[in-house]
Coordinates of C-alpha atoms and ligand atoms in Angstrom, one line a residue:
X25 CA -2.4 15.0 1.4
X26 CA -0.1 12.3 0.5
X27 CA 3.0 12.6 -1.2
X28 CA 4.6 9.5 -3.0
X29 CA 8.8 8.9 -3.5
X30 CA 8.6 10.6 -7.2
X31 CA 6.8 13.9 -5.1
X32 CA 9.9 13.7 -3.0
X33 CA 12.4 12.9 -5.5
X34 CA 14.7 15.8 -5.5
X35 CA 15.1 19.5 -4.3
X36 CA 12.7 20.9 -7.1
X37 CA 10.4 18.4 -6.4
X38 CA 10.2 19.1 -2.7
X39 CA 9.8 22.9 -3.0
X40 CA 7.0 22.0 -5.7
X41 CA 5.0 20.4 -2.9
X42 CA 5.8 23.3 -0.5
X43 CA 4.7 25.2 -2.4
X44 CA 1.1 22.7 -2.5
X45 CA 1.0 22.9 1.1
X46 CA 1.8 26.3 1.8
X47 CA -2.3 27.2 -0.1
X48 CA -3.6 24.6 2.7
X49 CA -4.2 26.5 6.3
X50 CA -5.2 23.3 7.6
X51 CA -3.8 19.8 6.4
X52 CA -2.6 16.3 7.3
X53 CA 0.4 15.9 5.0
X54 CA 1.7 12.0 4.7
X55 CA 5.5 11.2 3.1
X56 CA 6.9 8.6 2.2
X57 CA 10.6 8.3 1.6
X58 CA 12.5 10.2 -1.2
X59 CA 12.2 7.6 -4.7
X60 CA 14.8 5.2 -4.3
X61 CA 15.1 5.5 -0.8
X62 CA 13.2 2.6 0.2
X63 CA 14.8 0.1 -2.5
X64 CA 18.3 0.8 -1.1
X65 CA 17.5 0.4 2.5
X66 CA 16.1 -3.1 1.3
X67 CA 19.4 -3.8 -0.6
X68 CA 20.7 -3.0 2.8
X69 CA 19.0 -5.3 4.8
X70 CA 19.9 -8.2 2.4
X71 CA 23.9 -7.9 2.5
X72 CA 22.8 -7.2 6.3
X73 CA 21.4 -10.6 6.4
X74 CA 23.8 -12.2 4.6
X75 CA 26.7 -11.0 6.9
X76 CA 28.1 -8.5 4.1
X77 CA 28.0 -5.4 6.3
X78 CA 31.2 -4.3 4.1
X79 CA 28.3 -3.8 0.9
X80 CA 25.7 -2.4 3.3
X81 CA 27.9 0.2 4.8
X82 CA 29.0 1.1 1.1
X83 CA 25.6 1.5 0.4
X84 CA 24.4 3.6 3.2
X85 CA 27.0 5.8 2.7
X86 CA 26.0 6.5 -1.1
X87 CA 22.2 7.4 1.0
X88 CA 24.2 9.7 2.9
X89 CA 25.6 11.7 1.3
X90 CA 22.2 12.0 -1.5
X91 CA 20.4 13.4 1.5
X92 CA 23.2 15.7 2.3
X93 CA 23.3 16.8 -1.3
X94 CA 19.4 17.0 -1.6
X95 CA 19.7 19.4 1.7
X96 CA 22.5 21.8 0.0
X97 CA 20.6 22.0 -3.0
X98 CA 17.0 22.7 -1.2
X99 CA 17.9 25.4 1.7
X100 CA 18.9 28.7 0.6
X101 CA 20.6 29.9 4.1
X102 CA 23.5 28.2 5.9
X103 CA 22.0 28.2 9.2
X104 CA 18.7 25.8 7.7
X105 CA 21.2 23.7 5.5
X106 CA 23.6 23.3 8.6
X107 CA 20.4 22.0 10.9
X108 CA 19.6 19.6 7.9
X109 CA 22.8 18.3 7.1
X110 CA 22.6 17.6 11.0
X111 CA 19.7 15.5 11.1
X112 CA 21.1 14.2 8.4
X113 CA 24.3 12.8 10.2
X114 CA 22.7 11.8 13.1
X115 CA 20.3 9.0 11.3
X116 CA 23.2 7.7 9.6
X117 CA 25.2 7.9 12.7
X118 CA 23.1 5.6 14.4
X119 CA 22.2 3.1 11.2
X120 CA 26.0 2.3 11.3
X121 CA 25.7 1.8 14.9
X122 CA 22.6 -0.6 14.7
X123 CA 24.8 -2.0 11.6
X124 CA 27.3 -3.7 14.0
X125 CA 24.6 -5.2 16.8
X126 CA 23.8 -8.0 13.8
X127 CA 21.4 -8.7 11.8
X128 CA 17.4 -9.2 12.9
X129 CA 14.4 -9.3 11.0
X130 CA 13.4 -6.2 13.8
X131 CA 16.4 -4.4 13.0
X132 CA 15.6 -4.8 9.5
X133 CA 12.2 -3.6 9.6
X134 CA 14.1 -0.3 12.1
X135 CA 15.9 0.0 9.2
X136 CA 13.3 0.1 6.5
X137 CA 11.8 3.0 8.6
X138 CA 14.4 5.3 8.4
X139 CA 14.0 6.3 4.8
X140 CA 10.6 8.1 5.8
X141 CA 11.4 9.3 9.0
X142 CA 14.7 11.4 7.9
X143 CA 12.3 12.7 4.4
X144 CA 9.9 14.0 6.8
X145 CA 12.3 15.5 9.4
X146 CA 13.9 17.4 6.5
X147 CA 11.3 18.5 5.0
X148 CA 9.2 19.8 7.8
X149 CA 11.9 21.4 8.4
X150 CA 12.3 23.3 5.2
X151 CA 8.9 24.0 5.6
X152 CA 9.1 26.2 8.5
X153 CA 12.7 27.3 7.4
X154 CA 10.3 29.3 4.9
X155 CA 7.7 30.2 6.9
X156 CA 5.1 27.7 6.1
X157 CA 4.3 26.4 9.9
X158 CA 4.1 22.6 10.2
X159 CA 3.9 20.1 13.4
X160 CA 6.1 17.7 12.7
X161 CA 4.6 13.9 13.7
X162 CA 5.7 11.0 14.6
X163 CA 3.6 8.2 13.0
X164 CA 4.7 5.7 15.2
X165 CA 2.7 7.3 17.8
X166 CA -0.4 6.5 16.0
X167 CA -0.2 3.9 13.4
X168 CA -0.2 0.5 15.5
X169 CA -1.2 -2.8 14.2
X170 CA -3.5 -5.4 16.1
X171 CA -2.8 -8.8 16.7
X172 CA -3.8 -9.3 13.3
X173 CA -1.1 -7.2 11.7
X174 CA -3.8 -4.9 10.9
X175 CA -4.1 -1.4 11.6
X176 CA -7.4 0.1 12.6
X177 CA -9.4 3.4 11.9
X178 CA -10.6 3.6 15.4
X179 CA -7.4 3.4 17.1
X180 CA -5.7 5.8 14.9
X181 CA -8.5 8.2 15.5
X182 CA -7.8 7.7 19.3
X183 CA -4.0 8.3 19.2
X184 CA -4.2 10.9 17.3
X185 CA -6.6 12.7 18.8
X186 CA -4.2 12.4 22.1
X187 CA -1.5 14.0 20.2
X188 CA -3.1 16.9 18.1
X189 CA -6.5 17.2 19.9
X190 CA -10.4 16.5 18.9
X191 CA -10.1 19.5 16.6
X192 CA -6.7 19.9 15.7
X193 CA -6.3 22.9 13.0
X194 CA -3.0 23.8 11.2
X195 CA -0.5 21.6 9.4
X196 CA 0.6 18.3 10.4
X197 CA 3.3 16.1 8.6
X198 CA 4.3 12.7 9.1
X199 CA 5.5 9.6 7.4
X200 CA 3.3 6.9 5.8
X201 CA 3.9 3.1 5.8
X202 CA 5.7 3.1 8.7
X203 CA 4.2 1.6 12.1
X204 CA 4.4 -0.4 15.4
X205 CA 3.2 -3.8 16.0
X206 CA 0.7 -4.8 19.0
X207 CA 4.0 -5.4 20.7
X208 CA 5.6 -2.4 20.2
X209 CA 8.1 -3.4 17.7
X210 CA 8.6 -1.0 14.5
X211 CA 7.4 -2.8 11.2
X212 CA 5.6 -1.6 7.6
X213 CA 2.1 -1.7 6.5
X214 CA 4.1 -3.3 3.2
X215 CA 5.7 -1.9 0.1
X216 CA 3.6 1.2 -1.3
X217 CA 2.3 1.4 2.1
X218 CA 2.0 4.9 2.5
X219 CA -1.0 5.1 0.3
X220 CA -2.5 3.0 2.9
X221 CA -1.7 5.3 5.8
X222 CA -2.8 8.1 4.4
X223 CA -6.5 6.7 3.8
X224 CA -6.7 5.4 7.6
X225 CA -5.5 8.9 8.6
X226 CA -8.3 10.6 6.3
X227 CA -10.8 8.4 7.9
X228 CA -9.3 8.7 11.5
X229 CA -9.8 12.5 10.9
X230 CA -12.9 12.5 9.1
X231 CA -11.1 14.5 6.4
X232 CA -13.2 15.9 3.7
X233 CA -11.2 14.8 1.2
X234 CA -7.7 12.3 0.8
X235 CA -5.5 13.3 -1.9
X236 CA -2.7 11.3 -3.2
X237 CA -0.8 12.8 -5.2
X238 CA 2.4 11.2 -7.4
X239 CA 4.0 11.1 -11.1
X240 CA 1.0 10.5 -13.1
X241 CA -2.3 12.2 -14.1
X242 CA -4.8 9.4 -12.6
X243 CA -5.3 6.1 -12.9
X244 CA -4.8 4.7 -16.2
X245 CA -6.7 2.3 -17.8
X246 CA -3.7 0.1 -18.0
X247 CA -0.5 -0.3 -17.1
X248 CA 0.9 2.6 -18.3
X249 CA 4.8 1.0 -17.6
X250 CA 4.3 -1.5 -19.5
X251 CA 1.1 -0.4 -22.4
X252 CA 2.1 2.9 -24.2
X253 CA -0.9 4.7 -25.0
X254 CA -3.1 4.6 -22.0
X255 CA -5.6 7.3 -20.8
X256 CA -6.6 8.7 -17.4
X257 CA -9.8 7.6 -16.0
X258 CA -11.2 10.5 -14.4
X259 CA -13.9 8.8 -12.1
X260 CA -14.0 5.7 -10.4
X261 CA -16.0 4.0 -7.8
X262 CA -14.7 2.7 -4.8
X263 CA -15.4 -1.0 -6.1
X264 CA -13.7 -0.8 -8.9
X265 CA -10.7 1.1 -7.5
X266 CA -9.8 -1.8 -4.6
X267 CA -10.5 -4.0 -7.5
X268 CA -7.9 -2.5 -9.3
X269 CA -5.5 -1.8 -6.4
X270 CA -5.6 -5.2 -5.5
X271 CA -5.1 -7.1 -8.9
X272 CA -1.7 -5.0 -9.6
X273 CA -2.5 -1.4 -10.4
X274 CA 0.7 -0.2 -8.7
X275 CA -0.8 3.4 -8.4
X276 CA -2.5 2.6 -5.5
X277 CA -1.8 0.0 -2.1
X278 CA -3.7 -3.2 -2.5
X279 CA -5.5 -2.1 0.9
X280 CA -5.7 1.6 0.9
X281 CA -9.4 2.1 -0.2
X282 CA -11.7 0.2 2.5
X283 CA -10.7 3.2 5.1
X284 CA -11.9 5.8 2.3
X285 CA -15.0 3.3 0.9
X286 CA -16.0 2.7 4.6
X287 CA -16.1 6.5 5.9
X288 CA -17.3 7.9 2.4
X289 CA -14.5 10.1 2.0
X290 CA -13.4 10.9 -1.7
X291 CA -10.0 10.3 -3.1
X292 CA -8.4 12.4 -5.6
X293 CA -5.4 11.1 -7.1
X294 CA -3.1 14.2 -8.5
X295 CA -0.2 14.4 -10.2
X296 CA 2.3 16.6 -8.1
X297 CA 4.1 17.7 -11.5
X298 CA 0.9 18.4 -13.0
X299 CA -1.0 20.3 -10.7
X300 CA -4.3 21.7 -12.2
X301 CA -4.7 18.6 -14.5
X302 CA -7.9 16.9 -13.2
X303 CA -6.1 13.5 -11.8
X304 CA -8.7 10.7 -10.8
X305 CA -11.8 10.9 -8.4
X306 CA -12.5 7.6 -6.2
X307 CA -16.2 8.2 -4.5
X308 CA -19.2 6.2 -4.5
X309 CA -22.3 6.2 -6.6
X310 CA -19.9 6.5 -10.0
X311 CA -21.6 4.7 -12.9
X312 CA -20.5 3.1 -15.7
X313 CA -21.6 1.2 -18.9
X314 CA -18.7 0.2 -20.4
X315 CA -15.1 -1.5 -19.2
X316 CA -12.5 0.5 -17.6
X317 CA -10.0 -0.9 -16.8
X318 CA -6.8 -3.6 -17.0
X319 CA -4.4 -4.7 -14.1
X320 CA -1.8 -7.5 -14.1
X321 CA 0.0 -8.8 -10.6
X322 CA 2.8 -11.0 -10.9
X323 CA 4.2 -13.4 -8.2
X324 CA 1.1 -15.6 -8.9
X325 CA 1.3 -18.9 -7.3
X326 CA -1.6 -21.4 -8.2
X327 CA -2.3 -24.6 -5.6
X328 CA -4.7 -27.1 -6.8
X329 CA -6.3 -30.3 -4.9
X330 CA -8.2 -32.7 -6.0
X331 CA -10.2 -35.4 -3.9
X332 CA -13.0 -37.6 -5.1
X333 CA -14.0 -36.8 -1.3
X334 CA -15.0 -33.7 -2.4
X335 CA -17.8 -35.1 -4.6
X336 CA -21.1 -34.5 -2.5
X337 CA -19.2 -33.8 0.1
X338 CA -20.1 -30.7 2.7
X339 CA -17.1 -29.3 4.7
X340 CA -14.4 -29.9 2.5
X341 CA -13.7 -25.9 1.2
X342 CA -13.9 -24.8 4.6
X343 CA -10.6 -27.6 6.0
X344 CA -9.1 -26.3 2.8
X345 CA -9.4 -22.5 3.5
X346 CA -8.8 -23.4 7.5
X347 CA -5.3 -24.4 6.2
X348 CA -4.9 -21.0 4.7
X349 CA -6.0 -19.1 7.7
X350 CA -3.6 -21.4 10.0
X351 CA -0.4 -20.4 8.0
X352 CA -1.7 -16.7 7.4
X353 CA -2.1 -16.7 3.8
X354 CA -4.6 -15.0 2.1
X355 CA -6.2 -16.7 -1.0
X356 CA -7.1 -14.2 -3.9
X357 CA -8.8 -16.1 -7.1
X358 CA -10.4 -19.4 -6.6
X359 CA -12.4 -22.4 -9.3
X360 CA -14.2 -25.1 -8.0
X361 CA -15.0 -28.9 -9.9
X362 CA -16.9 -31.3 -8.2
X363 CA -13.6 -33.0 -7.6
X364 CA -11.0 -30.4 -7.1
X365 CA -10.2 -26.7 -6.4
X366 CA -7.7 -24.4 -7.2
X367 CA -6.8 -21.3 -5.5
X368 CA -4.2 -18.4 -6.5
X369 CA -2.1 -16.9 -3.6
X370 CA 0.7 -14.4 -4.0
X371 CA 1.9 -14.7 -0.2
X372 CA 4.8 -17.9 -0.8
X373 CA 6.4 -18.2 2.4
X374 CA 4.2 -20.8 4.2
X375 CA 3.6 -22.7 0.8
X376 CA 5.7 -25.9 1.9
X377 CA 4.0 -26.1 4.9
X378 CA 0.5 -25.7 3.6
X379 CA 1.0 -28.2 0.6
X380 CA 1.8 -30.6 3.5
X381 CA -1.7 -30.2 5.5
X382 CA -3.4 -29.9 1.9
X383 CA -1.7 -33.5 0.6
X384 CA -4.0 -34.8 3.9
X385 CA -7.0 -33.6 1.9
X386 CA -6.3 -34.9 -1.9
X387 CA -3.8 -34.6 -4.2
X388 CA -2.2 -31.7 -4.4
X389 CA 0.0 -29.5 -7.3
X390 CA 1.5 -26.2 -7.0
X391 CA 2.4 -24.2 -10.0
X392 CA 4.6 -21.2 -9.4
X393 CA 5.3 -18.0 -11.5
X394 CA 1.9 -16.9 -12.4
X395 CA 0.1 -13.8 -13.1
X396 CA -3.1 -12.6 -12.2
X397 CA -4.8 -10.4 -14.8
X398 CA -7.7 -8.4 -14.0
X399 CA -10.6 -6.4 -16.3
X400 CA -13.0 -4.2 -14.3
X401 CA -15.9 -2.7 -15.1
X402 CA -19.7 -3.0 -16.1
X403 CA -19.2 -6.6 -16.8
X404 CA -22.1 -8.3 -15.3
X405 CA -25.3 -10.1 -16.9
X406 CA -27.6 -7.8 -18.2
X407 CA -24.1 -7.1 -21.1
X408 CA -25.2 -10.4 -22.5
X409 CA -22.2 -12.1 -24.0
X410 CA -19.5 -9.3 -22.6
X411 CA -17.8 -11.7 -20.8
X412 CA -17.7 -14.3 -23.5
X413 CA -16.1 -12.1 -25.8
X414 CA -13.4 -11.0 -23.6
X415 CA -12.5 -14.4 -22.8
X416 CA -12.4 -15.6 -26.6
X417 CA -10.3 -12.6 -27.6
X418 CA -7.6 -14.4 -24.9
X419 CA -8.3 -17.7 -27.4
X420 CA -4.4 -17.4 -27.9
X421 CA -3.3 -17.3 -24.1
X422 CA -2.9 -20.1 -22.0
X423 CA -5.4 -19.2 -19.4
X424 CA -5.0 -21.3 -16.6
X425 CA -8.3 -20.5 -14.3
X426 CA -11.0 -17.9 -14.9
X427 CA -13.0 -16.3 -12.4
X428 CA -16.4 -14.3 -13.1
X429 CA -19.3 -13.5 -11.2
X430 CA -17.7 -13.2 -8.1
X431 CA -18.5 -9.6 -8.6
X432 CA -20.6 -7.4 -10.9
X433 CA -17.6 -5.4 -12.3
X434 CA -14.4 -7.8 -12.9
X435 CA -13.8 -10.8 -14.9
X436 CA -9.9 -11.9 -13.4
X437 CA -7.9 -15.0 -15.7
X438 CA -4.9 -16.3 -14.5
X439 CA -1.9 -16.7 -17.2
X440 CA 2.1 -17.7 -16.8
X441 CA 3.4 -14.6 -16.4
X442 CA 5.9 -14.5 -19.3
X443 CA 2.5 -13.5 -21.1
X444 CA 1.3 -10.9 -19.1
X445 CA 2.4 -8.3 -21.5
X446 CA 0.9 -9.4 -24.6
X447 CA -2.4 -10.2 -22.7
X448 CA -2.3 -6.5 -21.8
X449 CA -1.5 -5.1 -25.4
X450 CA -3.9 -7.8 -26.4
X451 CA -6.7 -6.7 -24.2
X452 CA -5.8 -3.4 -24.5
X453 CA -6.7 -3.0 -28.6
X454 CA -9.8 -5.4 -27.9
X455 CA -11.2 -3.4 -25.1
X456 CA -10.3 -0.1 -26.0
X457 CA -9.1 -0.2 -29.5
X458 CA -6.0 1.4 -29.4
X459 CA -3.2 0.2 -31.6
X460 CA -1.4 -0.7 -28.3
X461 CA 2.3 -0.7 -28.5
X462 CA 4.2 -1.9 -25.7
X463 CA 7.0 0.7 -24.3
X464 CA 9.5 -2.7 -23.7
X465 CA 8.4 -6.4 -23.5
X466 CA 9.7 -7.0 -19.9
X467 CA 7.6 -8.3 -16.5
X468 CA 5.6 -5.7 -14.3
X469 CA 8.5 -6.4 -11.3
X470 CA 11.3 -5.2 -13.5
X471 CA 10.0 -1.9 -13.6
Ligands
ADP5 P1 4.3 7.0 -5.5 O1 5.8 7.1 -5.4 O2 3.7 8.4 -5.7 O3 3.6 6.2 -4.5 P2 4.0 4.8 -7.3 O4 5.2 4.5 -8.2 O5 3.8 3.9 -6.2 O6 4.0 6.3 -6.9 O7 2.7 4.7 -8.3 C1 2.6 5.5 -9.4 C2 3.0 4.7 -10.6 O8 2.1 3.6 -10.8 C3 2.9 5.4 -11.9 O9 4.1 6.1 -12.2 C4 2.7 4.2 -12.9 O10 4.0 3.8 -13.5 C5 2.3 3.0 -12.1 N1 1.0 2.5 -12.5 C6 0.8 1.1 -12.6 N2 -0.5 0.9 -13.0 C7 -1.1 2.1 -13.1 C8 -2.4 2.6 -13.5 N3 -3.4 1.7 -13.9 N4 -2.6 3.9 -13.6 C9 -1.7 4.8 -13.2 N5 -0.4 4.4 -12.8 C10 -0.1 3.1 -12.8
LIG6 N1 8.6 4.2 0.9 C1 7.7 3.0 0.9 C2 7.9 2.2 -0.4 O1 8.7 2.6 -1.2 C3 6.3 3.3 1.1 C4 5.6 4.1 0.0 O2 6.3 4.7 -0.9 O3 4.4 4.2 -0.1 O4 7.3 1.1 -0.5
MG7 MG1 3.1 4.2 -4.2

């Protein structure tokens, strides 16, 4: 079971998922960091790095004393709300010490860790304070990243099973995202990351089942933050689901269904303040006829090249991607000509340095502020003239690439992203006519 920020966000919240543990005997239970938690401690880290440890400790103060305030309100005896309060003090206690050693992108990422350390300290806590027995974890004794910065099912399985066991029974909690590095140093399986721990653990424990649970009754079939009236889709396939995940649908990590898809374990997505509504079921072996769904991701950055070397040419994609591997940045959509191609990538931190080897290869343009929108479903051939008519319903866009066939169930354009939320109310009445209002025209990383 994993619990999201929103699951965590407050006393009432908190007993609400006690009280969803307490009808488990035995259980894994992942946390991630109260809901706002994680924001702040990045706020943190950037007056940190700028030198403005005056803003910072302002800041981590104002976390302080939320915690403090969540503990009063959630333990009903002095003694439990005393230990709390305690554990409380002594994080803090030493983030202002680390505070004054300076600033480093290590102590940054200690920092970032805190937020799901002291959510899981307190509420394990309050978990046995009222008699529901839990064995408190630490997931940096099991969630370690390779030399690739990936973490692996196999060497989870083996860590754990040091800590709890070959057949551990009872409740376990622990943290999500949170993890070491192959050389020991703490870091984050990235933003949302818990989702992603919480798979790997399901597979490292050959769980019968992962459940995520957070605000929202499934996944939608759009973004319900930004499209009003979307609807839960109540079974989807593994496929579609990473598709999904991957092209923006902030519901789930970009990464956290290849541990589920490759071990056959179900997801079930629940909403923690809906309990008995159905949620969403991720398996394999779903089928579907028509579309299901629409995702947007922002932070698009598109870098074409074109050579006339390329004409008849073999070997010139792969000392194009070879560049991408070299700086460690993963390409997501790409077009070919016979004389150029253009690739999407959303990672931007090596982009000067890769337009540099590229320029060796043809002439090269890079186009920032992008968006990559995504429609998955049954999309493939034998719906003669699907595809067409999704593209010429986006007649009014400025569609900068297309990709299709690529897979049997999406068809992914790329867009500026100041239109991202018209595509979606756009694609929304085409695909699933509804009258499609949006709740605010705004961009999907302003809410
Ligand atoms: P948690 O804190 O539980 O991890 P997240 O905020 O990461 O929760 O994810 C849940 C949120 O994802 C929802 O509240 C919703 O606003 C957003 N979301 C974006 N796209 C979708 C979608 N297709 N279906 C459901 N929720 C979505
Ligand atoms: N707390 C982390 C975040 O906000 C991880 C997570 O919630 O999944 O990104
Ligand atoms: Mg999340």
């Amino acid at each position: 079971m994993k619990f999201g920020g929103t699951s965590l966000g407050d006393a009432s919240r908190i007993r609400q998922v006690a009280g969803l543990i307490s009808k488990r005997s035995d259980c894994f239970v992942i946390c991630s960091a109260m809901s706002g938690v994680t924001n702040t401690l990045v706020d943190v880290a950037g007056y940190w790095k700028s030198g403005n440890n005056g803003q910072a400790r302002e800041l981590i103060s104002g976390l302080r004393e939320h915690f403090k305030q969540t503990c009063c309100e959630l333990f009903d005896d002095d003694e439990a709300t005393t230990i709390a309060t305690g554990i409380v003090n002594d994080h803090f206690g030493r983030v202002m010490d680390r505070l004054v050693t300076g600033y480093s992108i290590h102590n940054e990422n200690w920092l970032l860790a805190r937020g799901e350390i002291i959510t899981s300290e307190i509420i394990a806590h309050y978990l046995n304070s009222i008699d529901i027995p839990v064995t408190w974890l630490n997931a940096l004794d099991f969630t370690v990243t390779g030399s690739d910065g990936e973490p692996s099912v196999d060497d989870m399985r083996q860590r754990l099973e040091r800590l709890t066991g070959e057949k551990p029974a009872g409740r376990f909690l622990t943290q999500g995202y949170i993890c070491l590095d192959h050389q020991g140093n703490v870091t984050n399986l990235r933003r949302g990351g818990s989702d992603y721990t919480a798979t790997l653990a399901g597979a490292a424990l050959q769980a019968g089942i992962i459940e995520i649970w957070t605000d929202i009754d499934g996944v939608r079939n759009n973004d319900p933050r930004i499209v009003e009236d979307t609807f839960p889709i109540r079974e989807l396939s593994f496929d579609e689901a990473a598709e999904l995940a991957y092209f923006g649908a902030k519901i789930l990590h970009p990464s956290c269904v290849w541990p589920a898809s490759s071990n056959g374990i179900p997801i079930h997505l629940k909403n923690t303040m809906e309990p008995d509504a159905p949620g969403t079921i991720i398996r394999s072996g779903t089928q579907r006829k028509g579309i299901t769904a629409v995702a947007a991701k922002e932070g698009i950055t598109i870098i074409r090249i074109r050579s006339d070397r390329m004409l008849n040419a073999y070997g010139f994609l792969s000392r194009v991607f070879a560049i991408f591997e070299k700086y460690e940045t993963p390409i997501d959509v790409i077009t070919t000509s016979e004389v150029s191609v253009s690739v999407t990538v959303d990672k931007d931190s090596r982009l000067e340095e890769i337009e540099e080897e590229l320029s060796a290869l043809g002439k090269v343009r890079v186009q920032s502020g992008q968006a990559i929108v995504c429609v998955v479903g049954d999309i493939l051939e034998q719906h003669q003239g699907r595809a067409v008519r999704i593209l010429d319903s986006l007649r009014h866009f400025n569609v900068k690439m297309i990709s299709y066939g690529g897979s049997r169930n999406n068809i992914t354009v790329v867009v500026p992203r100041e239109e991202v939320v018209d595509i979606l109310r756009s694609l929304n009445s085409f695909l699933f006519g509804s009258p499609s209002k949006t709740i605010e025209p705004c961009l999907i990383s302003q809410v």
